[in-house]
Amino acid sequence: MKIDSAVTIEPGQVKFFVPPDWFDLMVDGGDRDATRTRCAELVRLTYPDASAERHEVFTDGLMDCYDLYFADGVLMYGVMTTPLPSTGAQAAWQVHAGVVSVPEAPAELDLGALMSRVFDEQFQERVAYIEKFTTDMGVGFGFLAQPPVQVPADWADEADPNLRTGLAGVLSFPPEGGKGLLVIGTCLDPDQVRELAGLVAVIGGSSVFVSPTPE
């Protein structure tokens, strides 16, 4: 998710609605050392039987994501690795969020069609499902899809050529527009996309903008 820095968005704060044990890579802001320490602990707990070398590789991967999203202005980057209560299958989900510009009169636009067009162009196939719903901010659009994954050339012999991932997102914004919160989730197992969409909908639907705290 690239945050559009070319559009001026008034300063503010976001109160995220997330699970109490939510692991957010961005919570330390620009403190990279603190972020790496937290990432290393997450990897150690998630893969206790892996070697120290593998732990370093996994931690480096999380830090690469952190660096990319921090540079793009992403405000929240959460990781969820836990068995799903419904099936027992292991979830490997990533959810990130940021503030984006929304037209001042969003009711006059078909934002569902706009979002569909953007993601159709990016993933080269139609978004599977889009729904409008009420959020704590006012208005929300949710979507989900199972787009194909572009496998690097050096993995071509090991990866399934028909590999797909799960993608779910919510755009939530006040009725007057101006700015909105875009929450995007991905999962390695495309069959988990509906469960992922439920989590993304709760985060996007219940998070709100708040006035900056006076210094």
PDB file of C-alpha atoms in Angstrom, residues 19-178:
ATOM      1  CA  PRO A  19      -6.834  -7.409  19.377  1.00  0.00           C
ATOM      2  CA  PRO A  20      -5.140  -6.884  22.775  1.00  0.00           C
ATOM      3  CA  ASP A  21      -2.225  -9.177  21.849  1.00  0.00           C
ATOM      4  CA  TRP A  22      -1.756  -7.598  18.420  1.00  0.00           C
ATOM      5  CA  PHE A  23       1.860  -7.493  17.210  1.00  0.00           C
ATOM      6  CA  ASP A  24       2.455  -4.197  15.398  1.00  0.00           C
ATOM      7  CA  LEU A  25       5.859  -3.725  13.770  1.00  0.00           C
ATOM      8  CA  MET A  26       5.300   0.026  13.470  1.00  0.00           C
ATOM      9  CA  VAL A  27       4.578   0.698  17.145  1.00  0.00           C
ATOM     10  CA  ASP A  28       8.155   1.866  17.792  1.00  0.00           C
ATOM     11  CA  GLY A  29       8.014   4.381  14.956  1.00  0.00           C
ATOM     12  CA  GLY A  30      11.457   5.136  13.596  1.00  0.00           C
ATOM     13  CA  ASP A  31      13.349   3.239  16.321  1.00  0.00           C
ATOM     14  CA  ARG A  32      14.776   0.495  14.121  1.00  0.00           C
ATOM     15  CA  ASP A  33      16.745  -1.248  16.876  1.00  0.00           C
ATOM     16  CA  ALA A  34      13.660  -1.613  19.082  1.00  0.00           C
ATOM     17  CA  THR A  35      11.689  -2.883  16.100  1.00  0.00           C
ATOM     18  CA  ARG A  36      14.303  -5.519  15.282  1.00  0.00           C
ATOM     19  CA  THR A  37      14.318  -6.735  18.887  1.00  0.00           C
ATOM     20  CA  ARG A  38      10.546  -7.187  18.799  1.00  0.00           C
ATOM     21  CA  CYS A  39      10.679  -8.919  15.394  1.00  0.00           C
ATOM     22  CA  ALA A  40      13.345 -11.330  16.604  1.00  0.00           C
ATOM     23  CA  GLU A  41      11.206 -12.232  19.616  1.00  0.00           C
ATOM     24  CA  LEU A  42       8.171 -12.846  17.396  1.00  0.00           C
ATOM     25  CA  VAL A  43      10.210 -15.147  15.139  1.00  0.00           C
ATOM     26  CA  ARG A  44      11.633 -17.025  18.128  1.00  0.00           C
ATOM     27  CA  LEU A  45       8.172 -17.644  19.571  1.00  0.00           C
ATOM     28  CA  THR A  46       6.632 -18.564  16.220  1.00  0.00           C
ATOM     29  CA  TYR A  47       9.385 -20.958  15.106  1.00  0.00           C
ATOM     30  CA  PRO A  48      10.925 -22.299  18.351  1.00  0.00           C
ATOM     31  CA  ASP A  49      12.458 -25.335  16.640  1.00  0.00           C
ATOM     32  CA  ALA A  50      14.163 -23.421  13.824  1.00  0.00           C
ATOM     33  CA  SER A  51      17.892 -22.767  13.894  1.00  0.00           C
ATOM     34  CA  ALA A  52      19.376 -19.443  14.938  1.00  0.00           C
ATOM     35  CA  GLU A  53      20.407 -18.901  11.325  1.00  0.00           C
ATOM     36  CA  ARG A  54      16.827 -19.349  10.131  1.00  0.00           C
ATOM     37  CA  HIS A  55      15.643 -16.989  12.867  1.00  0.00           C
ATOM     38  CA  GLU A  56      17.989 -14.332  11.502  1.00  0.00           C
ATOM     39  CA  VAL A  57      16.722 -14.871   7.958  1.00  0.00           C
ATOM     40  CA  PHE A  58      13.081 -14.553   9.050  1.00  0.00           C
ATOM     41  CA  THR A  59      13.878 -11.478  11.138  1.00  0.00           C
ATOM     42  CA  ASP A  60      15.690  -9.877   8.203  1.00  0.00           C
ATOM     43  CA  GLY A  61      12.587 -10.489   6.077  1.00  0.00           C
ATOM     44  CA  LEU A  62      10.328  -8.744   8.589  1.00  0.00           C
ATOM     45  CA  MET A  63      12.752  -5.832   8.792  1.00  0.00           C
ATOM     46  CA  ASP A  64      12.759  -5.514   5.006  1.00  0.00           C
ATOM     47  CA  CYS A  65       8.966  -5.183   5.162  1.00  0.00           C
ATOM     48  CA  TYR A  66       9.251  -2.686   8.023  1.00  0.00           C
ATOM     49  CA  ASP A  67      11.702  -0.513   6.078  1.00  0.00           C
ATOM     50  CA  LEU A  68       9.497  -0.562   2.979  1.00  0.00           C
ATOM     51  CA  TYR A  69       6.273   0.297   4.791  1.00  0.00           C
ATOM     52  CA  PHE A  70       7.868   2.902   7.062  1.00  0.00           C
ATOM     53  CA  ALA A  71       9.236   4.711   4.000  1.00  0.00           C
ATOM     54  CA  ASP A  72       5.753   4.609   2.429  1.00  0.00           C
ATOM     55  CA  GLY A  73       4.070   6.156   5.477  1.00  0.00           C
ATOM     56  CA  VAL A  74       2.240   3.061   6.706  1.00  0.00           C
ATOM     57  CA  LEU A  75       0.977   3.590  10.280  1.00  0.00           C
ATOM     58  CA  MET A  76       0.252   0.020  11.355  1.00  0.00           C
ATOM     59  CA  TYR A  77       1.752  -3.287  10.240  1.00  0.00           C
ATOM     60  CA  GLY A  78       0.440  -6.282  12.127  1.00  0.00           C
ATOM     61  CA  VAL A  79       1.421  -9.936  11.917  1.00  0.00           C
ATOM     62  CA  MET A  80      -0.797 -12.819  12.993  1.00  0.00           C
ATOM     63  CA  THR A  81       0.507 -16.389  13.248  1.00  0.00           C
ATOM     64  CA  THR A  82      -1.862 -18.667  15.121  1.00  0.00           C
ATOM     65  CA  PRO A  83      -4.050 -21.742  14.499  1.00  0.00           C
ATOM     66  CA  LEU A  84      -7.557 -20.803  13.387  1.00  0.00           C
ATOM     67  CA  PRO A  85     -10.292 -21.880  15.842  1.00  0.00           C
ATOM     68  CA  SER A  86     -12.564 -22.945  12.961  1.00  0.00           C
ATOM     69  CA  THR A  87     -10.198 -25.404  11.248  1.00  0.00           C
ATOM     70  CA  GLY A  88      -6.994 -25.602  13.269  1.00  0.00           C
ATOM     71  CA  ALA A  89      -5.033 -24.577  10.175  1.00  0.00           C
ATOM     72  CA  GLN A  90      -2.072 -22.272  10.759  1.00  0.00           C
ATOM     73  CA  ALA A  91      -2.756 -18.646   9.861  1.00  0.00           C
ATOM     74  CA  ALA A  92       0.051 -16.528   8.430  1.00  0.00           C
ATOM     75  CA  TRP A  93      -1.544 -13.119   7.985  1.00  0.00           C
ATOM     76  CA  GLN A  94      -0.183  -9.621   7.546  1.00  0.00           C
ATOM     77  CA  VAL A  95      -2.358  -6.520   7.993  1.00  0.00           C
ATOM     78  CA  HIS A  96      -1.233  -2.963   7.363  1.00  0.00           C
ATOM     79  CA  ALA A  97      -3.008   0.382   7.375  1.00  0.00           C
ATOM     80  CA  GLY A  98      -2.479   4.007   6.451  1.00  0.00           C
ATOM     81  CA  VAL A  99      -4.329   7.236   5.810  1.00  0.00           C
ATOM     82  CA  VAL A 100      -5.282   8.050   2.222  1.00  0.00           C
ATOM     83  CA  SER A 101      -6.977  10.990   0.539  1.00  0.00           C
ATOM     84  CA  VAL A 102     -10.709  10.633  -0.103  1.00  0.00           C
ATOM     85  CA  PRO A 103     -12.767  13.055  -2.267  1.00  0.00           C
ATOM     86  CA  GLU A 104     -14.570  15.778  -0.322  1.00  0.00           C
ATOM     87  CA  ALA A 105     -17.921  14.559  -1.669  1.00  0.00           C
ATOM     88  CA  PRO A 106     -17.491  10.757  -1.634  1.00  0.00           C
ATOM     89  CA  ALA A 107     -21.254  10.149  -1.785  1.00  0.00           C
ATOM     90  CA  GLU A 108     -21.187  11.432  -5.373  1.00  0.00           C
ATOM     91  CA  LEU A 109     -18.644   8.812  -6.447  1.00  0.00           C
ATOM     92  CA  ASP A 110     -18.892   5.070  -6.825  1.00  0.00           C
ATOM     93  CA  LEU A 111     -15.902   4.278  -4.612  1.00  0.00           C
ATOM     94  CA  GLY A 112     -16.592   0.583  -4.995  1.00  0.00           C
ATOM     95  CA  ALA A 113     -16.029   0.880  -8.737  1.00  0.00           C
ATOM     96  CA  LEU A 114     -12.970   3.045  -8.114  1.00  0.00           C
ATOM     97  CA  MET A 115     -11.398   0.506  -5.765  1.00  0.00           C
ATOM     98  CA  SER A 116     -12.261  -2.328  -8.103  1.00  0.00           C
ATOM     99  CA  ARG A 117     -10.604  -0.531 -11.016  1.00  0.00           C
ATOM    100  CA  VAL A 118      -7.433   0.129  -9.031  1.00  0.00           C
ATOM    101  CA  PHE A 119      -7.075  -3.472  -7.926  1.00  0.00           C
ATOM    102  CA  ASP A 120      -8.127  -4.862 -11.316  1.00  0.00           C
ATOM    103  CA  GLU A 121      -5.221  -2.956 -12.837  1.00  0.00           C
ATOM    104  CA  GLN A 122      -2.777  -4.078 -10.167  1.00  0.00           C
ATOM    105  CA  PHE A 123      -3.709  -7.752 -10.068  1.00  0.00           C
ATOM    106  CA  GLN A 124      -4.904  -8.080 -13.676  1.00  0.00           C
ATOM    107  CA  GLU A 125      -8.168  -9.740 -12.727  1.00  0.00           C
ATOM    108  CA  ARG A 126     -11.383  -8.677 -11.065  1.00  0.00           C
ATOM    109  CA  VAL A 127     -11.762  -8.261  -7.326  1.00  0.00           C
ATOM    110  CA  ALA A 128     -14.053 -11.093  -6.278  1.00  0.00           C
ATOM    111  CA  TYR A 129     -16.356  -9.219  -3.914  1.00  0.00           C
ATOM    112  CA  ILE A 130     -17.049  -5.643  -2.782  1.00  0.00           C
ATOM    113  CA  GLU A 131     -19.476  -4.559  -0.061  1.00  0.00           C
ATOM    114  CA  LYS A 132     -20.506  -1.194   1.390  1.00  0.00           C
ATOM    115  CA  PHE A 133     -21.190  -1.070   5.124  1.00  0.00           C
ATOM    116  CA  THR A 134     -21.443   1.313   8.078  1.00  0.00           C
ATOM    117  CA  THR A 135     -18.310   1.981  10.146  1.00  0.00           C
ATOM    118  CA  ASP A 136     -17.587   3.943  13.304  1.00  0.00           C
ATOM    119  CA  MET A 137     -16.257   6.701  11.031  1.00  0.00           C
ATOM    120  CA  GLY A 138     -19.379   6.637   8.903  1.00  0.00           C
ATOM    121  CA  VAL A 139     -18.866   4.816   5.613  1.00  0.00           C
ATOM    122  CA  GLY A 140     -16.861   1.788   4.588  1.00  0.00           C
ATOM    123  CA  PHE A 141     -16.112  -0.290   1.516  1.00  0.00           C
ATOM    124  CA  GLY A 142     -14.753  -3.802   1.954  1.00  0.00           C
ATOM    125  CA  PHE A 143     -13.367  -6.127  -0.690  1.00  0.00           C
ATOM    126  CA  LEU A 144     -11.677  -9.505  -1.002  1.00  0.00           C
ATOM    127  CA  ALA A 145      -9.911 -11.419  -3.744  1.00  0.00           C
ATOM    128  CA  GLN A 146      -7.578 -14.353  -4.385  1.00  0.00           C
ATOM    129  CA  PRO A 147      -5.018 -12.891  -6.797  1.00  0.00           C
ATOM    130  CA  PRO A 148      -2.203 -14.912  -8.400  1.00  0.00           C
ATOM    131  CA  VAL A 149       1.297 -14.588  -6.974  1.00  0.00           C
ATOM    132  CA  GLN A 150       4.161 -13.679  -9.286  1.00  0.00           C
ATOM    133  CA  VAL A 151       6.818 -16.274  -8.497  1.00  0.00           C
ATOM    134  CA  PRO A 152      10.451 -15.132  -8.884  1.00  0.00           C
ATOM    135  CA  ALA A 153      12.307 -16.832 -11.718  1.00  0.00           C
ATOM    136  CA  ASP A 154      14.725 -18.612  -9.366  1.00  0.00           C
ATOM    137  CA  TRP A 155      11.769 -20.198  -7.531  1.00  0.00           C
ATOM    138  CA  ALA A 156       9.990 -21.363 -10.676  1.00  0.00           C
ATOM    139  CA  ASP A 157      11.033 -25.008 -10.257  1.00  0.00           C
ATOM    140  CA  GLU A 158       9.906 -25.184  -6.608  1.00  0.00           C
ATOM    141  CA  ALA A 159       6.687 -23.136  -6.510  1.00  0.00           C
ATOM    142  CA  ASP A 160       3.242 -23.971  -7.831  1.00  0.00           C
ATOM    143  CA  PRO A 161       2.751 -21.996 -11.083  1.00  0.00           C
ATOM    144  CA  ASN A 162      -0.888 -21.438 -10.049  1.00  0.00           C
ATOM    145  CA  LEU A 163       0.051 -20.067  -6.611  1.00  0.00           C
ATOM    146  CA  ARG A 164      -2.473 -17.609  -5.167  1.00  0.00           C
ATOM    147  CA  THR A 165      -2.806 -15.538  -2.032  1.00  0.00           C
ATOM    148  CA  GLY A 166      -5.722 -14.098  -0.096  1.00  0.00           C
ATOM    149  CA  LEU A 167      -6.328 -10.339  -0.188  1.00  0.00           C
ATOM    150  CA  ALA A 168      -8.873  -8.376   1.869  1.00  0.00           C
ATOM    151  CA  GLY A 169      -9.257  -4.690   2.547  1.00  0.00           C
ATOM    152  CA  VAL A 170     -11.465  -1.960   3.967  1.00  0.00           C
ATOM    153  CA  LEU A 171     -11.602   1.745   3.189  1.00  0.00           C
ATOM    154  CA  SER A 172     -13.321   3.600   6.050  1.00  0.00           C
ATOM    155  CA  PHE A 173     -13.983   7.353   6.046  1.00  0.00           C
ATOM    156  CA  PRO A 174     -16.268  10.057   7.513  1.00  0.00           C
ATOM    157  CA  PRO A 175     -19.314  11.128   5.450  1.00  0.00           C
ATOM    158  CA  GLU A 176     -17.706  14.459   4.546  1.00  0.00           C
ATOM    159  CA  GLY A 177     -14.672  12.722   3.053  1.00  0.00           C
ATOM    160  CA  GLY A 178     -11.264  14.372   3.034  1.00  0.00           C
TER     161      GLY A 178
END
